[in-house]
Amino acid sequence: MRIAVIGQSLFGKEVYKELLTEGHQVVGVFTIPDKDGKADPLGAEAEKDGVPVFKFTRWRVKGQALPEVVEKYKSLEAELNVLPFCSQFIPMEVIDAPKHGSIIYHPSILPRHRGASAINWTLMQGDKTGGFTIFWADDGLDTGDILLQKECEVLVDDTVNSLYNRFLFPEGVKGMVEAVRLIAQGTAPRITQPTEGATYDPIQKKENAKINWDQSAEDIHNFVRGNDKVPGAWTEVNGTKLTFFGSALTSNGPNPDGDLLEIPGASRPGVVTKNGLVLFGNDGNTQFTVKNIKFEDGKMIPASQYFRSSDSASLQLSQEEQAIATEIRAAWKRILTNVSEIEDSTDFFKAGAASMDVVRLVEEVKLKCNGLQLQNEDVYMATTFEDFIQMLVRRLRGDGEEEIVIDYVEKSANNMTIKMPHQLFINGHFTDAEGGKTYDTINPTDGNAICKVSLAQVSDIDKAVAAAKEAFENGEWGRMNPRDRGRLLYRLADLMEEHQEELATIESIDSGAVYTLALKTHVGMSIQTFRYFAGWCDKIQGSTIPINQARPNRNLTFTKREPIGVCGIVIPWNYPLMMLAWKAAACLAAGNTVVLKPAQVTPLTALKFAELTVKAGIPKGVVNILPGAGSLIGQRLSDHPDVRKIGFTGSTPIGKHIMKSCAVSNVKKVSLELGGKSPLIIFQDCDLDKAVRMGMSAVYFNKGENCIAAGRLFVEDSIHDEFVRRVVEEVKKMKIGDPLDRSTDHGPQNHKAHLDKLVEYCQTGVKEGATLVYGGQQLPRPGFFFEPTIFTDVADDTFIAKEESFGPVMIISKFKDGDIDGVLKRANDTEFGLASGVFTKDIGKALYVSEKLQAGTVFVNTYNKTDVAAPFGGFKQSGFGKDLGEEALNEYLKTKAVTIEY
């Protein structure tokens, strides 16, 4: 069709581009005159394409169409007028001229909210549903017949910007194109607008945006967010107008801590807190918090800093920073072409900049400052060139990041002061659990409490999932270039390395891990894992597939690998940080967002990790950490309809329950790493010194709290006694003690319940007739220390031969010399299949045994040799799915096939 596009803005530009893509001929574009020497985006795009562009100041005078304007329009012979966003009054002589008439986009579900401030009123009146209408233009005000409507949910903290960017803009562009397609096909409906429910709402201006405090907090919150960013809801405080932005509704909790701010007309004073300005209505049931405050002179500050004296001391710029300032000044000049000289006092917006220029400035900074990612909000908060440079330099120095308030617990340990967050981490902020619920996390070295940790409740879980969903669907993370995502993960790995001693110390006091092992493995492998998966971010690729052609046409079929969405991750207590890294790194590299539950007994390194994600620049909502009960959090994540994947490491019974819940809830994807009873077969032709050394490591590594620990050793008869003698001799040399002592070999078990279970396990072994060669007892000292233990003469049908101890218990069984198939049958006689090992110098025997062992990992003449590039996961009731390696990405991706006919 021959189309005339009448309108303006980025929205108009995108509709114009899509109409060209659909094959329509745009015969002319009618837009607004240049402002401050700058063309509107729609007009600029059309001029670039050589399409005639008309910039009429007005179309009519005193209600009468200007003949010369109508004549120019009619000369184009358009068949349809498309008005995607139009602020001018278009005369009916133009509206009715094309044979198909004119269609207009309106951002509400007509007949509700007719008028120019429809989005504002959708929010101010607390509508739960919003959307847009495309209608046939008539001579009324948004009263024409309806062609197409689409709805969306209005979230409780939506603003005009968020609602527009999330739905009204992207879906509106698609809707306009769809409407034109229906007209071209002759199937476009004309549905008379109902009169019932019709509202006309006046344009929001500064004078009618004053807050009425005599209403509920929710109503005031709706009013504030409905006027954010334009014109801005305001109130008077001490004779000065304060305008509020960034309102979030919260339920009433305890009285917030902070400084009181008296507001005339309000039922009670506001409270300036570390999170913003908390405000109240007349109902007492709810409260809301505003993030930013703007003064009459245009200066905007974080609401949390209202009572703080501004830091008037300007930063002294280094030579390198001065060079950056010169480059940014040039960037301002390129954007503000109408300004002859960029002075320190030049105001970006008063000089004529618009929202598109904000985006351009943010991108200029990104290019000039090694990828520094500012937010649009940063530009609004520092509008003069001088303020902008000061803000930029602070960011470059690491001082200007969005303030994150952390209520640390500080302790002196390992010759350092460690600072530990202890609250839930939701949507980029540390926060108390609903109702202030907490529990003690215990130091296994002495049995004393380290600190109180927030105990997540169901409402907290739902908030975290909602934050993760918003970050995935509408946030920066979901739109981010994969290479930029990788850059953030590399930065996160670097921060983990900078804090590796602190992380290892926290891991030691919270889990009992020997510090040197925590430094090398718990933390060291975590860093390696994030670096490995950071490198995968921009290498996730699909493929092209030859299919049968649809003669005489042809087909192209290709696949896309896409992130799944919100992923729930539940990790165990034996490697608190490393298990987080194994799953979360692959999950984030694939582009998902995550709600992670650390083990209730070992939450502290996960919460420290959360702090580092903020410092790394990971956008809010991407990572959420919820300490608490697995029966509550794991169950809610499994049941939650917005969680699309569960990654779990833990026991087989719990894994089965999770799998069932995931199937019943929404058939969410699941990967499970479950129990193990890994066999280690030692043949008489092995290197016995190495077999003893590695056999001990296979059992006692990390105090035996190791998912792939050798649960049962099969030793060939001819070397059995010598092997046992050497192992006992070496075990006696092991130093048991404080995990922070560099000479310690064996620290405390993770927690009291596990220690008690180990004592009972060994008692059962003795009752079943196994020979307790060494250990088997709790040590008589504070803390949860258990002796390294050795059993021999273990019958195949006993409890300790079949069940996992998950502790430092070596179970040794003989097998007849040369009976390879017999020992393989015994080794495979288990429902578990996580790992296994074989020691022999005979390569043929090693390959044969490794082929026959029913386990996801087979170690030959080594043990515990895992690597970030090698896939890790089990067979049978040890679960399915992989951690680590390229295969781990598959757990957090979905494959889409696209077929095009041409």
PDB file of N, CA and C in Angstrom, residues 241-320:
ATOM      1  N   LYS A 241       9.350  23.217  46.884  1.00  0.00           N
ATOM      2  CA  LYS A 241       8.739  22.104  46.168  1.00  0.00           C
ATOM      3  C   LYS A 241       9.735  20.965  46.018  1.00  0.00           C
ATOM      4  N   LEU A 242       9.332  19.804  46.477  1.00  0.00           N
ATOM      5  CA  LEU A 242      10.119  18.586  46.268  1.00  0.00           C
ATOM      6  C   LEU A 242       9.335  17.675  45.333  1.00  0.00           C
ATOM      7  N   THR A 243       9.977  17.194  44.278  1.00  0.00           N
ATOM      8  CA  THR A 243       9.344  16.290  43.328  1.00  0.00           C
ATOM      9  C   THR A 243       9.920  14.896  43.525  1.00  0.00           C
ATOM     10  N   PHE A 244       9.034  13.892  43.574  1.00  0.00           N
ATOM     11  CA  PHE A 244       9.426  12.527  43.916  1.00  0.00           C
ATOM     12  C   PHE A 244       9.456  11.635  42.680  1.00  0.00           C
ATOM     13  N   PHE A 245      10.465  10.764  42.644  1.00  0.00           N
ATOM     14  CA  PHE A 245      10.594   9.807  41.555  1.00  0.00           C
ATOM     15  C   PHE A 245      11.013   8.441  42.122  1.00  0.00           C
ATOM     16  N   GLY A 246      10.656   7.392  41.374  1.00  0.00           N
ATOM     17  CA  GLY A 246      11.089   6.046  41.741  1.00  0.00           C
ATOM     18  C   GLY A 246      10.368   5.512  42.956  1.00  0.00           C
ATOM     19  N   SER A 247       9.032   5.475  42.909  1.00  0.00           N
ATOM     20  CA  SER A 247       8.247   5.010  44.052  1.00  0.00           C
ATOM     21  C   SER A 247       8.084   3.493  44.018  1.00  0.00           C
ATOM     22  N   ALA A 248       8.202   2.867  45.182  1.00  0.00           N
ATOM     23  CA  ALA A 248       7.986   1.423  45.311  1.00  0.00           C
ATOM     24  C   ALA A 248       7.094   1.184  46.517  1.00  0.00           C
ATOM     25  N   LEU A 249       6.070   0.358  46.332  1.00  0.00           N
ATOM     26  CA  LEU A 249       5.107   0.078  47.400  1.00  0.00           C
ATOM     27  C   LEU A 249       5.621  -1.057  48.268  1.00  0.00           C
ATOM     28  N   THR A 250       5.504  -0.903  49.588  1.00  0.00           N
ATOM     29  CA  THR A 250       5.932  -1.941  50.520  1.00  0.00           C
ATOM     30  C   THR A 250       4.874  -2.120  51.585  1.00  0.00           C
ATOM     31  N   SER A 251       4.810  -3.328  52.136  1.00  0.00           N
ATOM     32  CA  SER A 251       3.891  -3.563  53.248  1.00  0.00           C
ATOM     33  C   SER A 251       4.500  -2.993  54.519  1.00  0.00           C
ATOM     34  N   ASN A 252       3.651  -2.693  55.451  1.00  0.00           N
ATOM     35  CA  ASN A 252       4.131  -2.127  56.704  1.00  0.00           C
ATOM     36  C   ASN A 252       4.962  -3.134  57.475  1.00  0.00           C
ATOM     37  N   GLY A 253       6.152  -2.744  57.847  1.00  0.00           N
ATOM     38  CA  GLY A 253       6.972  -3.552  58.737  1.00  0.00           C
ATOM     39  C   GLY A 253       7.185  -2.779  60.014  1.00  0.00           C
ATOM     40  N   PRO A 254       8.273  -3.089  60.702  1.00  0.00           N
ATOM     41  CA  PRO A 254       8.599  -2.291  61.893  1.00  0.00           C
ATOM     42  C   PRO A 254       8.866  -0.853  61.480  1.00  0.00           C
ATOM     43  N   ASN A 255       8.791   0.057  62.437  1.00  0.00           N
ATOM     44  CA  ASN A 255       9.079   1.455  62.129  1.00  0.00           C
ATOM     45  C   ASN A 255      10.467   1.563  61.515  1.00  0.00           C
ATOM     46  N   PRO A 256      10.569   2.163  60.336  1.00  0.00           N
ATOM     47  CA  PRO A 256      11.881   2.219  59.680  1.00  0.00           C
ATOM     48  C   PRO A 256      12.836   3.114  60.446  1.00  0.00           C
ATOM     49  N   ASP A 257      14.120   2.753  60.406  1.00  0.00           N
ATOM     50  CA  ASP A 257      15.146   3.554  61.062  1.00  0.00           C
ATOM     51  C   ASP A 257      15.567   4.680  60.130  1.00  0.00           C
ATOM     52  N   GLY A 258      15.671   5.881  60.662  1.00  0.00           N
ATOM     53  CA  GLY A 258      16.114   7.005  59.848  1.00  0.00           C
ATOM     54  C   GLY A 258      15.718   8.321  60.473  1.00  0.00           C
ATOM     55  N   ASP A 259      15.929   9.401  59.706  1.00  0.00           N
ATOM     56  CA  ASP A 259      15.631  10.747  60.173  1.00  0.00           C
ATOM     57  C   ASP A 259      14.244  11.166  59.699  1.00  0.00           C
ATOM     58  N   LEU A 260      13.475  11.785  60.596  1.00  0.00           N
ATOM     59  CA  LEU A 260      12.110  12.183  60.279  1.00  0.00           C
ATOM     60  C   LEU A 260      12.089  13.431  59.405  1.00  0.00           C
ATOM     61  N   LEU A 261      11.158  13.439  58.441  1.00  0.00           N
ATOM     62  CA  LEU A 261      10.968  14.597  57.566  1.00  0.00           C
ATOM     63  C   LEU A 261       9.508  15.017  57.653  1.00  0.00           C
ATOM     64  N   GLU A 262       9.249  16.175  58.257  1.00  0.00           N
ATOM     65  CA  GLU A 262       7.884  16.677  58.408  1.00  0.00           C
ATOM     66  C   GLU A 262       7.350  17.153  57.052  1.00  0.00           C
ATOM     67  N   ILE A 263       6.180  16.627  56.668  1.00  0.00           N
ATOM     68  CA  ILE A 263       5.565  16.987  55.392  1.00  0.00           C
ATOM     69  C   ILE A 263       4.175  17.539  55.682  1.00  0.00           C
ATOM     70  N   PRO A 264       3.914  18.801  55.364  1.00  0.00           N
ATOM     71  CA  PRO A 264       2.593  19.384  55.634  1.00  0.00           C
ATOM     72  C   PRO A 264       1.483  18.584  54.954  1.00  0.00           C
ATOM     73  N   GLY A 265       0.463  18.248  55.739  1.00  0.00           N
ATOM     74  CA  GLY A 265      -0.675  17.515  55.204  1.00  0.00           C
ATOM     75  C   GLY A 265      -0.576  16.015  55.334  1.00  0.00           C
ATOM     76  N   ALA A 266       0.624  15.493  55.554  1.00  0.00           N
ATOM     77  CA  ALA A 266       0.794  14.039  55.672  1.00  0.00           C
ATOM     78  C   ALA A 266       0.355  13.578  57.057  1.00  0.00           C
ATOM     79  N   SER A 267      -0.152  12.337  57.136  1.00  0.00           N
ATOM     80  CA  SER A 267      -0.647  11.816  58.402  1.00  0.00           C
ATOM     81  C   SER A 267       0.466  11.575  59.408  1.00  0.00           C
ATOM     82  N   ARG A 268       1.677  11.361  58.919  1.00  0.00           N
ATOM     83  CA  ARG A 268       2.830  11.183  59.796  1.00  0.00           C
ATOM     84  C   ARG A 268       4.085  11.570  59.019  1.00  0.00           C
ATOM     85  N   PRO A 269       5.167  11.876  59.702  1.00  0.00           N
ATOM     86  CA  PRO A 269       6.379  12.311  58.990  1.00  0.00           C
ATOM     87  C   PRO A 269       6.940  11.200  58.098  1.00  0.00           C
ATOM     88  N   GLY A 270       7.597  11.609  57.026  1.00  0.00           N
ATOM     89  CA  GLY A 270       8.373  10.659  56.237  1.00  0.00           C
ATOM     90  C   GLY A 270       9.633  10.298  56.986  1.00  0.00           C
ATOM     91  N   VAL A 271      10.296   9.226  56.541  1.00  0.00           N
ATOM     92  CA  VAL A 271      11.529   8.785  57.193  1.00  0.00           C
ATOM     93  C   VAL A 271      12.606   8.624  56.125  1.00  0.00           C
ATOM     94  N   VAL A 272      13.678   9.392  56.255  1.00  0.00           N
ATOM     95  CA  VAL A 272      14.809   9.264  55.325  1.00  0.00           C
ATOM     96  C   VAL A 272      15.671   8.103  55.810  1.00  0.00           C
ATOM     97  N   THR A 273      15.665   7.018  55.052  1.00  0.00           N
ATOM     98  CA  THR A 273      16.387   5.801  55.428  1.00  0.00           C
ATOM     99  C   THR A 273      17.521   5.540  54.443  1.00  0.00           C
ATOM    100  N   LYS A 274      18.262   4.494  54.706  1.00  0.00           N
ATOM    101  CA  LYS A 274      19.366   4.121  53.816  1.00  0.00           C
ATOM    102  C   LYS A 274      18.859   3.661  52.460  1.00  0.00           C
ATOM    103  N   ASN A 275      17.576   3.299  52.370  1.00  0.00           N
ATOM    104  CA  ASN A 275      17.021   2.824  51.100  1.00  0.00           C
ATOM    105  C   ASN A 275      16.204   3.878  50.360  1.00  0.00           C
ATOM    106  N   GLY A 276      16.006   5.057  50.969  1.00  0.00           N
ATOM    107  CA  GLY A 276      15.203   6.093  50.327  1.00  0.00           C
ATOM    108  C   GLY A 276      14.306   6.782  51.342  1.00  0.00           C
ATOM    109  N   LEU A 277      13.348   7.541  50.832  1.00  0.00           N
ATOM    110  CA  LEU A 277      12.407   8.260  51.688  1.00  0.00           C
ATOM    111  C   LEU A 277      11.130   7.442  51.831  1.00  0.00           C
ATOM    112  N   VAL A 278      10.862   6.957  53.039  1.00  0.00           N
ATOM    113  CA  VAL A 278       9.666   6.166  53.326  1.00  0.00           C
ATOM    114  C   VAL A 278       8.525   7.113  53.653  1.00  0.00           C
ATOM    115  N   LEU A 279       7.388   6.909  52.958  1.00  0.00           N
ATOM    116  CA  LEU A 279       6.243   7.806  53.105  1.00  0.00           C
ATOM    117  C   LEU A 279       4.987   7.010  53.447  1.00  0.00           C
ATOM    118  N   PHE A 280       3.987   7.692  54.015  1.00  0.00           N
ATOM    119  CA  PHE A 280       2.810   7.013  54.535  1.00  0.00           C
ATOM    120  C   PHE A 280       1.541   7.719  54.055  1.00  0.00           C
ATOM    121  N   GLY A 281       0.460   6.953  53.951  1.00  0.00           N
ATOM    122  CA  GLY A 281      -0.850   7.524  53.681  1.00  0.00           C
ATOM    123  C   GLY A 281      -1.653   7.637  54.953  1.00  0.00           C
ATOM    124  N   ASN A 282      -2.977   7.719  54.795  1.00  0.00           N
ATOM    125  CA  ASN A 282      -3.825   7.875  55.971  1.00  0.00           C
ATOM    126  C   ASN A 282      -4.404   6.550  56.450  1.00  0.00           C
ATOM    127  N   ASP A 283      -3.963   5.433  55.839  1.00  0.00           N
ATOM    128  CA  ASP A 283      -4.565   4.139  56.164  1.00  0.00           C
ATOM    129  C   ASP A 283      -3.757   3.338  57.162  1.00  0.00           C
ATOM    130  N   GLY A 284      -2.439   3.544  57.224  1.00  0.00           N
ATOM    131  CA  GLY A 284      -1.616   2.810  58.181  1.00  0.00           C
ATOM    132  C   GLY A 284      -1.326   1.385  57.804  1.00  0.00           C
ATOM    133  N   ASN A 285      -1.840   0.918  56.653  1.00  0.00           N
ATOM    134  CA  ASN A 285      -1.648  -0.486  56.271  1.00  0.00           C
ATOM    135  C   ASN A 285      -0.430  -0.695  55.388  1.00  0.00           C
ATOM    136  N   THR A 286      -0.082   0.320  54.648  1.00  0.00           N
ATOM    137  CA  THR A 286       1.041   0.188  53.723  1.00  0.00           C
ATOM    138  C   THR A 286       1.910   1.432  53.790  1.00  0.00           C
ATOM    139  N   GLN A 287       3.068   1.319  53.178  1.00  0.00           N
ATOM    140  CA  GLN A 287       3.964   2.461  53.065  1.00  0.00           C
ATOM    141  C   GLN A 287       4.640   2.362  51.708  1.00  0.00           C
ATOM    142  N   PHE A 288       5.238   3.455  51.271  1.00  0.00           N
ATOM    143  CA  PHE A 288       5.955   3.402  50.010  1.00  0.00           C
ATOM    144  C   PHE A 288       7.240   4.194  50.149  1.00  0.00           C
ATOM    145  N   THR A 289       8.192   3.887  49.274  1.00  0.00           N
ATOM    146  CA  THR A 289       9.513   4.494  49.347  1.00  0.00           C
ATOM    147  C   THR A 289       9.839   5.134  48.012  1.00  0.00           C
ATOM    148  N   VAL A 290      10.267   6.388  48.048  1.00  0.00           N
ATOM    149  CA  VAL A 290      10.712   7.036  46.814  1.00  0.00           C
ATOM    150  C   VAL A 290      12.234   7.046  46.789  1.00  0.00           C
ATOM    151  N   LYS A 291      12.767   6.858  45.593  1.00  0.00           N
ATOM    152  CA  LYS A 291      14.211   6.689  45.429  1.00  0.00           C
ATOM    153  C   LYS A 291      14.930   8.023  45.250  1.00  0.00           C
ATOM    154  N   ASN A 292      14.332   8.949  44.479  1.00  0.00           N
ATOM    155  CA  ASN A 292      15.010  10.197  44.140  1.00  0.00           C
ATOM    156  C   ASN A 292      14.126  11.405  44.441  1.00  0.00           C
ATOM    157  N   ILE A 293      14.758  12.525  44.746  1.00  0.00           N
ATOM    158  CA  ILE A 293      14.071  13.787  45.012  1.00  0.00           C
ATOM    159  C   ILE A 293      14.685  14.858  44.121  1.00  0.00           C
ATOM    160  N   LYS A 294      13.808  15.661  43.500  1.00  0.00           N
ATOM    161  CA  LYS A 294      14.263  16.765  42.661  1.00  0.00           C
ATOM    162  C   LYS A 294      13.850  18.086  43.300  1.00  0.00           C
ATOM    163  N   PHE A 295      14.794  19.042  43.335  1.00  0.00           N
ATOM    164  CA  PHE A 295      14.522  20.353  43.906  1.00  0.00           C
ATOM    165  C   PHE A 295      14.034  21.308  42.817  1.00  0.00           C
ATOM    166  N   GLU A 296      13.564  22.465  43.236  1.00  0.00           N
ATOM    167  CA  GLU A 296      13.014  23.429  42.276  1.00  0.00           C
ATOM    168  C   GLU A 296      14.058  23.903  41.278  1.00  0.00           C
ATOM    169  N   ASP A 297      15.338  23.923  41.682  1.00  0.00           N
ATOM    170  CA  ASP A 297      16.384  24.384  40.772  1.00  0.00           C
ATOM    171  C   ASP A 297      16.805  23.316  39.772  1.00  0.00           C
ATOM    172  N   GLY A 298      16.136  22.165  39.820  1.00  0.00           N
ATOM    173  CA  GLY A 298      16.434  21.101  38.867  1.00  0.00           C
ATOM    174  C   GLY A 298      17.407  20.062  39.371  1.00  0.00           C
ATOM    175  N   LYS A 299      18.046  20.304  40.513  1.00  0.00           N
ATOM    176  CA  LYS A 299      18.997  19.340  41.049  1.00  0.00           C
ATOM    177  C   LYS A 299      18.264  18.123  41.595  1.00  0.00           C
ATOM    178  N   MET A 300      18.761  16.935  41.242  1.00  0.00           N
ATOM    179  CA  MET A 300      18.150  15.707  41.737  1.00  0.00           C
ATOM    180  C   MET A 300      19.164  14.962  42.593  1.00  0.00           C
ATOM    181  N   ILE A 301      18.688  14.403  43.702  1.00  0.00           N
ATOM    182  CA  ILE A 301      19.563  13.657  44.611  1.00  0.00           C
ATOM    183  C   ILE A 301      18.894  12.344  44.985  1.00  0.00           C
ATOM    184  N   PRO A 302      19.685  11.343  45.419  1.00  0.00           N
ATOM    185  CA  PRO A 302      19.069  10.160  46.018  1.00  0.00           C
ATOM    186  C   PRO A 302      18.309  10.564  47.282  1.00  0.00           C
ATOM    187  N   ALA A 303      17.111  10.060  47.436  1.00  0.00           N
ATOM    188  CA  ALA A 303      16.294  10.440  48.590  1.00  0.00           C
ATOM    189  C   ALA A 303      16.972  10.082  49.906  1.00  0.00           C
ATOM    190  N   SER A 304      17.789   9.040  49.884  1.00  0.00           N
ATOM    191  CA  SER A 304      18.479   8.611  51.104  1.00  0.00           C
ATOM    192  C   SER A 304      19.476   9.655  51.594  1.00  0.00           C
ATOM    193  N   GLN A 305      19.839  10.616  50.725  1.00  0.00           N
ATOM    194  CA  GLN A 305      20.845  11.605  51.099  1.00  0.00           C
ATOM    195  C   GLN A 305      20.233  12.981  51.363  1.00  0.00           C
ATOM    196  N   TYR A 306      18.929  13.029  51.612  1.00  0.00           N
ATOM    197  CA  TYR A 306      18.250  14.320  51.772  1.00  0.00           C
ATOM    198  C   TYR A 306      18.873  15.155  52.886  1.00  0.00           C
ATOM    199  N   PHE A 307      19.192  14.541  54.002  1.00  0.00           N
ATOM    200  CA  PHE A 307      19.717  15.309  55.128  1.00  0.00           C
ATOM    201  C   PHE A 307      21.238  15.413  55.137  1.00  0.00           C
ATOM    202  N   ARG A 308      21.875  14.749  54.195  1.00  0.00           N
ATOM    203  CA  ARG A 308      23.338  14.807  54.187  1.00  0.00           C
ATOM    204  C   ARG A 308      23.813  16.085  53.510  1.00  0.00           C
ATOM    205  N   SER A 309      24.834  16.675  54.078  1.00  0.00           N
ATOM    206  CA  SER A 309      25.406  17.853  53.406  1.00  0.00           C
ATOM    207  C   SER A 309      26.085  17.372  52.146  1.00  0.00           C
ATOM    208  N   SER A 310      25.816  18.066  51.052  1.00  0.00           N
ATOM    209  CA  SER A 310      26.390  17.630  49.783  1.00  0.00           C
ATOM    210  C   SER A 310      27.899  17.767  49.835  1.00  0.00           C
ATOM    211  N   ASP A 311      28.556  16.885  49.153  1.00  0.00           N
ATOM    212  CA  ASP A 311      30.016  16.902  49.104  1.00  0.00           C
ATOM    213  C   ASP A 311      30.444  17.983  48.121  1.00  0.00           C
ATOM    214  N   SER A 312      30.678  19.167  48.674  1.00  0.00           N
ATOM    215  CA  SER A 312      30.956  20.307  47.808  1.00  0.00           C
ATOM    216  C   SER A 312      32.363  20.278  47.243  1.00  0.00           C
ATOM    217  N   ALA A 313      33.218  19.478  47.842  1.00  0.00           N
ATOM    218  CA  ALA A 313      34.594  19.423  47.363  1.00  0.00           C
ATOM    219  C   ALA A 313      34.659  18.647  46.054  1.00  0.00           C
ATOM    220  N   SER A 314      34.991  19.371  45.003  1.00  0.00           N
ATOM    221  CA  SER A 314      35.089  18.717  43.701  1.00  0.00           C
ATOM    222  C   SER A 314      36.333  17.848  43.652  1.00  0.00           C
ATOM    223  N   LEU A 315      36.225  16.759  42.922  1.00  0.00           N
ATOM    224  CA  LEU A 315      37.375  15.887  42.745  1.00  0.00           C
ATOM    225  C   LEU A 315      38.430  16.582  41.899  1.00  0.00           C
ATOM    226  N   GLN A 316      39.668  16.379  42.260  1.00  0.00           N
ATOM    227  CA  GLN A 316      40.767  16.868  41.439  1.00  0.00           C
ATOM    228  C   GLN A 316      41.092  15.785  40.416  1.00  0.00           C
ATOM    229  N   LEU A 317      40.979  16.143  39.157  1.00  0.00           N
ATOM    230  CA  LEU A 317      41.144  15.149  38.089  1.00  0.00           C
ATOM    231  C   LEU A 317      42.618  14.918  37.777  1.00  0.00           C
ATOM    232  N   SER A 318      42.958  13.649  37.596  1.00  0.00           N
ATOM    233  CA  SER A 318      44.306  13.320  37.150  1.00  0.00           C
ATOM    234  C   SER A 318      44.467  13.713  35.687  1.00  0.00           C
ATOM    235  N   GLN A 319      45.678  13.608  35.189  1.00  0.00           N
ATOM    236  CA  GLN A 319      45.936  13.949  33.789  1.00  0.00           C
ATOM    237  C   GLN A 319      45.126  13.049  32.857  1.00  0.00           C
ATOM    238  N   GLU A 320      45.070  11.773  33.213  1.00  0.00           N
ATOM    239  CA  GLU A 320      44.299  10.827  32.387  1.00  0.00           C
ATOM    240  C   GLU A 320      42.806  11.147  32.447  1.00  0.00           C
TER     241      GLU A 320
END
